[in-house]
Amino acid sequence: MMDGLVKRYRAILTVGMLLVVVSFFVGLWRVLNQVTIEELAGLGDTTSAAYLSVAAIESVLHAYAEIVPLFGLGILKLGIGFAIVTIVVNLRSTGENARASLAKINLRPPDTKPPLFARIFARLLVLGILIEAVAVLITVGWMAAEVAIIDTGLAHFFEIFAEPLEGLGVAFLIGGIALGLATIVLNLSTQALILPGRLVQIATGKESEPANVEALFPKRTLMLTYLGMIITASGLIPLAFIRLFVTIPTPTWENWMFVGIGTMLFSIAYWLLTIIKWLREQRINLSKAVADSAGIDVPEIEPRLSITRFVPILAIIGFLWMISFAVLGLLFSAGLVGPYGPLVRPGKAIGMATIFLGIGLALMTIVVNLRLTAFMLPGAFSKIVSAIKGEKVEGAPGFPVDNPLSLAPKKLFGGIILGAIIAAMGTFPLAWIRIANPDLFLIAERMIGTTVALGVGIIFFAIGLFFGTIVTFVSGRRIMISEGVETCVYYAAEKLST
């Protein structure tokens, strides 16, 4: 059942995006409802059936806006996570197929036990969405309490726990995505370091020095991922329980949780940079393998893409922005922000959008590198096979691309840019309107959350499509490497038997 769900990541992405879009239109309904409330209040009508009806609708829509759009974002994150699971499955199959082929000539690399994070990240994704579903149920209870269907005294309890519980789900979902990327790094680095050496050994008989993959794994980035998960989860334990008895201003505890989310997104940007590093390293090592196997000179691969240098810059700026708004949340609670208080809660959306732009640039670079890898692999294996057979080898393993950026899926990055602009609108102009025009305060307020959710939803959907594109190339990579290694082993075995 789990395998079937994982393969349907595109359908899951679609469902999540639809829920976010529907929530946006519910937000528009809430704006219209608020206009009616203000019109009736302006006429001094606050006791009629009409006023009580629109007030009850506002109570329900308020609870809906607090959690349901976030559940839609959770489903989008699940779709992204399942796409990453599919990538990991293909990478593992690549390694297993290569080891099985190399075992036929006693060159099988030693098996290593996957670390804990590689074994559990898919389960964390499922656990995260289940927790978010529970948060939705609590929100339904909150809605019922708000309109006095059940004990209104429970409204505060439900309000205290609904969003922090959803935050725990976010910790598992985004953390699971980050740990899935860490698993990709682990598999890619192993294959980039060990496989080319084994191919040279097949062709020349020279033993390759075993690489210490574990020593090269970025443990600091892993610790950063765990730290982000802990900070985000702390919105529930212990903060939610403390808030039952002590009043903590919303900007303070909410921005603290978003520091955790920002930390996880920051780590994701660096996991993607590490993936880029190992994709390049694989092509560099394959070129060296061809050169060493055939005894020829092979030209170096293309320089790093210029857009890659902006990834850490955007990630750092966005991360620092989110930390600064956590500090502003503390200043808000101390009454030191003054008239700019309405910017404190929505202001962090700009920080998130900035990190996502960096992530989008990294994903574009990954797709370019995968396409360049697809161009190289057939030629590299063909030349190594020729070297094994004792034939003359000439030329580079692949063909040059004058402008590698022409291979980038710019339309998908355009989706991330669009989402970032919409998400940033939650601060400018909507949050600014709340300051500049007090008469429009509540009307602008009603649009902020769903506008930010729509922007982030578009970003997540585009990221999911990026990973869907990556799945296609990784699947093709699995076939090419598996068949290439098997062909090398076949001719090596044939040579040994003669």
PDB file of C-alpha atoms in Angstrom, residues 147-275:
ATOM      1  CA  VAL A 147     -20.376  28.642  17.463  1.00  0.00           C
ATOM      2  CA  ALA A 148     -21.414  27.068  20.791  1.00  0.00           C
ATOM      3  CA  ILE A 149     -22.329  23.670  19.347  1.00  0.00           C
ATOM      4  CA  ILE A 150     -20.252  22.194  22.164  1.00  0.00           C
ATOM      5  CA  ASP A 151     -18.866  23.640  25.396  1.00  0.00           C
ATOM      6  CA  THR A 152     -17.457  27.083  24.558  1.00  0.00           C
ATOM      7  CA  GLY A 153     -14.923  26.649  27.339  1.00  0.00           C
ATOM      8  CA  LEU A 154     -13.119  24.183  25.112  1.00  0.00           C
ATOM      9  CA  ALA A 155     -12.523  26.826  22.442  1.00  0.00           C
ATOM     10  CA  HIS A 156      -9.404  28.119  24.204  1.00  0.00           C
ATOM     11  CA  PHE A 157      -8.045  24.582  24.642  1.00  0.00           C
ATOM     12  CA  PHE A 158      -8.566  23.757  20.969  1.00  0.00           C
ATOM     13  CA  GLU A 159      -7.078  27.092  19.869  1.00  0.00           C
ATOM     14  CA  ILE A 160      -3.976  26.550  22.001  1.00  0.00           C
ATOM     15  CA  PHE A 161      -3.230  23.115  20.536  1.00  0.00           C
ATOM     16  CA  ALA A 162      -4.454  23.249  16.920  1.00  0.00           C
ATOM     17  CA  GLU A 163      -1.628  25.211  15.293  1.00  0.00           C
ATOM     18  CA  PRO A 164       1.246  23.818  17.439  1.00  0.00           C
ATOM     19  CA  LEU A 165       0.060  20.279  16.663  1.00  0.00           C
ATOM     20  CA  GLU A 166       0.068  21.178  12.981  1.00  0.00           C
ATOM     21  CA  GLY A 167       3.575  22.536  13.587  1.00  0.00           C
ATOM     22  CA  LEU A 168       4.645  19.124  14.875  1.00  0.00           C
ATOM     23  CA  GLY A 169       3.381  17.648  11.617  1.00  0.00           C
ATOM     24  CA  VAL A 170       5.385  20.270   9.724  1.00  0.00           C
ATOM     25  CA  ALA A 171       8.493  19.287  11.704  1.00  0.00           C
ATOM     26  CA  PHE A 172       8.118  15.688  10.530  1.00  0.00           C
ATOM     27  CA  LEU A 173       7.166  16.597   6.951  1.00  0.00           C
ATOM     28  CA  ILE A 174       9.868  19.182   6.206  1.00  0.00           C
ATOM     29  CA  GLY A 175      12.332  17.278   8.382  1.00  0.00           C
ATOM     30  CA  GLY A 176      11.480  14.102   6.459  1.00  0.00           C
ATOM     31  CA  ILE A 177      12.117  15.929   3.173  1.00  0.00           C
ATOM     32  CA  ALA A 178      15.489  17.157   4.451  1.00  0.00           C
ATOM     33  CA  LEU A 179      16.462  13.693   5.702  1.00  0.00           C
ATOM     34  CA  GLY A 180      15.383  12.236   2.352  1.00  0.00           C
ATOM     35  CA  LEU A 181      17.780  14.636   0.654  1.00  0.00           C
ATOM     36  CA  ALA A 182      20.467  13.533   3.116  1.00  0.00           C
ATOM     37  CA  THR A 183      19.795   9.943   2.006  1.00  0.00           C
ATOM     38  CA  ILE A 184      20.202  11.017  -1.624  1.00  0.00           C
ATOM     39  CA  VAL A 185      23.547  12.603  -0.701  1.00  0.00           C
ATOM     40  CA  LEU A 186      24.640   9.352   0.957  1.00  0.00           C
ATOM     41  CA  ASN A 187      23.792   7.231  -2.096  1.00  0.00           C
ATOM     42  CA  LEU A 188      25.171   9.691  -4.647  1.00  0.00           C
ATOM     43  CA  SER A 189      28.476  10.171  -2.842  1.00  0.00           C
ATOM     44  CA  THR A 190      28.957   6.403  -2.522  1.00  0.00           C
ATOM     45  CA  GLN A 191      28.313   5.852  -6.220  1.00  0.00           C
ATOM     46  CA  ALA A 192      30.377   8.876  -7.318  1.00  0.00           C
ATOM     47  CA  LEU A 193      33.421   7.759  -5.320  1.00  0.00           C
ATOM     48  CA  ILE A 194      33.396   3.963  -5.500  1.00  0.00           C
ATOM     49  CA  LEU A 195      31.896   3.050  -8.885  1.00  0.00           C
ATOM     50  CA  PRO A 196      34.419   4.871 -11.147  1.00  0.00           C
ATOM     51  CA  GLY A 197      37.286   3.244  -9.235  1.00  0.00           C
ATOM     52  CA  ARG A 198      35.789  -0.194  -9.777  1.00  0.00           C
ATOM     53  CA  LEU A 199      35.424   0.509 -13.511  1.00  0.00           C
ATOM     54  CA  VAL A 200      39.096   1.475 -13.731  1.00  0.00           C
ATOM     55  CA  GLN A 201      39.998  -1.705 -11.845  1.00  0.00           C
ATOM     56  CA  ILE A 202      37.990  -3.786 -14.338  1.00  0.00           C
ATOM     57  CA  ALA A 203      39.742  -2.135 -17.303  1.00  0.00           C
ATOM     58  CA  THR A 204      43.319  -1.987 -15.977  1.00  0.00           C
ATOM     59  CA  GLY A 205      43.527  -4.474 -13.121  1.00  0.00           C
ATOM     60  CA  LYS A 206      44.831  -1.753 -10.799  1.00  0.00           C
ATOM     61  CA  GLU A 207      43.151  -1.786  -7.401  1.00  0.00           C
ATOM     62  CA  SER A 208      41.389   1.410  -6.440  1.00  0.00           C
ATOM     63  CA  GLU A 209      41.854   2.949  -3.025  1.00  0.00           C
ATOM     64  CA  PRO A 210      38.634   2.674  -0.986  1.00  0.00           C
ATOM     65  CA  ALA A 211      37.070   6.064  -0.351  1.00  0.00           C
ATOM     66  CA  ASN A 212      35.873   7.023   3.110  1.00  0.00           C
ATOM     67  CA  VAL A 213      32.329   8.111   2.248  1.00  0.00           C
ATOM     68  CA  GLU A 214      31.313   8.475   5.887  1.00  0.00           C
ATOM     69  CA  ALA A 215      34.066  11.022   6.577  1.00  0.00           C
ATOM     70  CA  LEU A 216      32.828  13.203   3.684  1.00  0.00           C
ATOM     71  CA  PHE A 217      29.188  13.207   4.782  1.00  0.00           C
ATOM     72  CA  PRO A 218      28.087  16.723   5.950  1.00  0.00           C
ATOM     73  CA  LYS A 219      27.201  15.947   9.580  1.00  0.00           C
ATOM     74  CA  ARG A 220      26.782  19.641  10.451  1.00  0.00           C
ATOM     75  CA  THR A 221      23.975  19.984   7.930  1.00  0.00           C
ATOM     76  CA  LEU A 222      22.360  16.890   9.437  1.00  0.00           C
ATOM     77  CA  MET A 223      22.574  18.421  12.920  1.00  0.00           C
ATOM     78  CA  LEU A 224      21.035  21.625  11.547  1.00  0.00           C
ATOM     79  CA  THR A 225      18.106  19.617  10.192  1.00  0.00           C
ATOM     80  CA  TYR A 226      17.545  17.962  13.569  1.00  0.00           C
ATOM     81  CA  LEU A 227      17.784  21.348  15.312  1.00  0.00           C
ATOM     82  CA  GLY A 228      15.100  22.803  13.039  1.00  0.00           C
ATOM     83  CA  MET A 229      12.820  19.849  13.732  1.00  0.00           C
ATOM     84  CA  ILE A 230      13.246  20.260  17.493  1.00  0.00           C
ATOM     85  CA  ILE A 231      12.576  24.023  17.442  1.00  0.00           C
ATOM     86  CA  THR A 232       9.442  23.597  15.314  1.00  0.00           C
ATOM     87  CA  ALA A 233       8.133  20.744  17.468  1.00  0.00           C
ATOM     88  CA  SER A 234       8.721  22.806  20.628  1.00  0.00           C
ATOM     89  CA  GLY A 235       5.685  24.902  19.675  1.00  0.00           C
ATOM     90  CA  LEU A 236       3.682  21.956  21.009  1.00  0.00           C
ATOM     91  CA  ILE A 237       5.993  20.609  23.684  1.00  0.00           C
ATOM     92  CA  PRO A 238       6.450  22.561  25.892  1.00  0.00           C
ATOM     93  CA  LEU A 239       5.102  25.902  24.584  1.00  0.00           C
ATOM     94  CA  ALA A 240       1.464  24.884  24.021  1.00  0.00           C
ATOM     95  CA  PHE A 241       1.221  23.445  27.531  1.00  0.00           C
ATOM     96  CA  ILE A 242       2.786  26.577  28.986  1.00  0.00           C
ATOM     97  CA  ARG A 243       0.275  28.709  27.086  1.00  0.00           C
ATOM     98  CA  LEU A 244      -2.574  26.928  28.836  1.00  0.00           C
ATOM     99  CA  PHE A 245      -1.603  28.810  31.968  1.00  0.00           C
ATOM    100  CA  VAL A 246       0.592  31.704  30.828  1.00  0.00           C
ATOM    101  CA  THR A 247      -0.279  34.237  28.116  1.00  0.00           C
ATOM    102  CA  ILE A 248       2.407  34.301  25.423  1.00  0.00           C
ATOM    103  CA  PRO A 249       1.746  36.794  22.585  1.00  0.00           C
ATOM    104  CA  THR A 250       1.104  35.051  19.275  1.00  0.00           C
ATOM    105  CA  PRO A 251       4.018  36.705  17.400  1.00  0.00           C
ATOM    106  CA  THR A 252       6.427  35.379  20.050  1.00  0.00           C
ATOM    107  CA  TRP A 253       5.614  31.657  19.996  1.00  0.00           C
ATOM    108  CA  GLU A 254       4.581  31.549  16.334  1.00  0.00           C
ATOM    109  CA  ASN A 255       7.768  33.240  15.088  1.00  0.00           C
ATOM    110  CA  TRP A 256       9.790  30.913  17.293  1.00  0.00           C
ATOM    111  CA  MET A 257       8.237  27.937  15.486  1.00  0.00           C
ATOM    112  CA  PHE A 258       8.995  29.572  12.159  1.00  0.00           C
ATOM    113  CA  VAL A 259      12.646  29.905  13.132  1.00  0.00           C
ATOM    114  CA  GLY A 260      12.588  26.102  13.270  1.00  0.00           C
ATOM    115  CA  ILE A 261      10.937  25.921   9.847  1.00  0.00           C
ATOM    116  CA  GLY A 262      13.485  28.410   8.494  1.00  0.00           C
ATOM    117  CA  THR A 263      16.302  26.292   9.936  1.00  0.00           C
ATOM    118  CA  MET A 264      14.999  23.189   8.157  1.00  0.00           C
ATOM    119  CA  LEU A 265      14.567  25.079   4.864  1.00  0.00           C
ATOM    120  CA  PHE A 266      18.096  26.476   5.261  1.00  0.00           C
ATOM    121  CA  SER A 267      19.429  22.934   5.713  1.00  0.00           C
ATOM    122  CA  ILE A 268      17.471  21.810   2.625  1.00  0.00           C
ATOM    123  CA  ALA A 269      19.232  24.480   0.550  1.00  0.00           C
ATOM    124  CA  TYR A 270      22.586  23.069   1.699  1.00  0.00           C
ATOM    125  CA  TRP A 271      21.534  19.458   1.098  1.00  0.00           C
ATOM    126  CA  LEU A 272      20.705  20.473  -2.471  1.00  0.00           C
ATOM    127  CA  LEU A 273      24.092  22.182  -2.836  1.00  0.00           C
ATOM    128  CA  THR A 274      25.737  18.960  -1.645  1.00  0.00           C
ATOM    129  CA  ILE A 275      23.751  16.965  -4.212  1.00  0.00           C
TER     130      ILE A 275
END
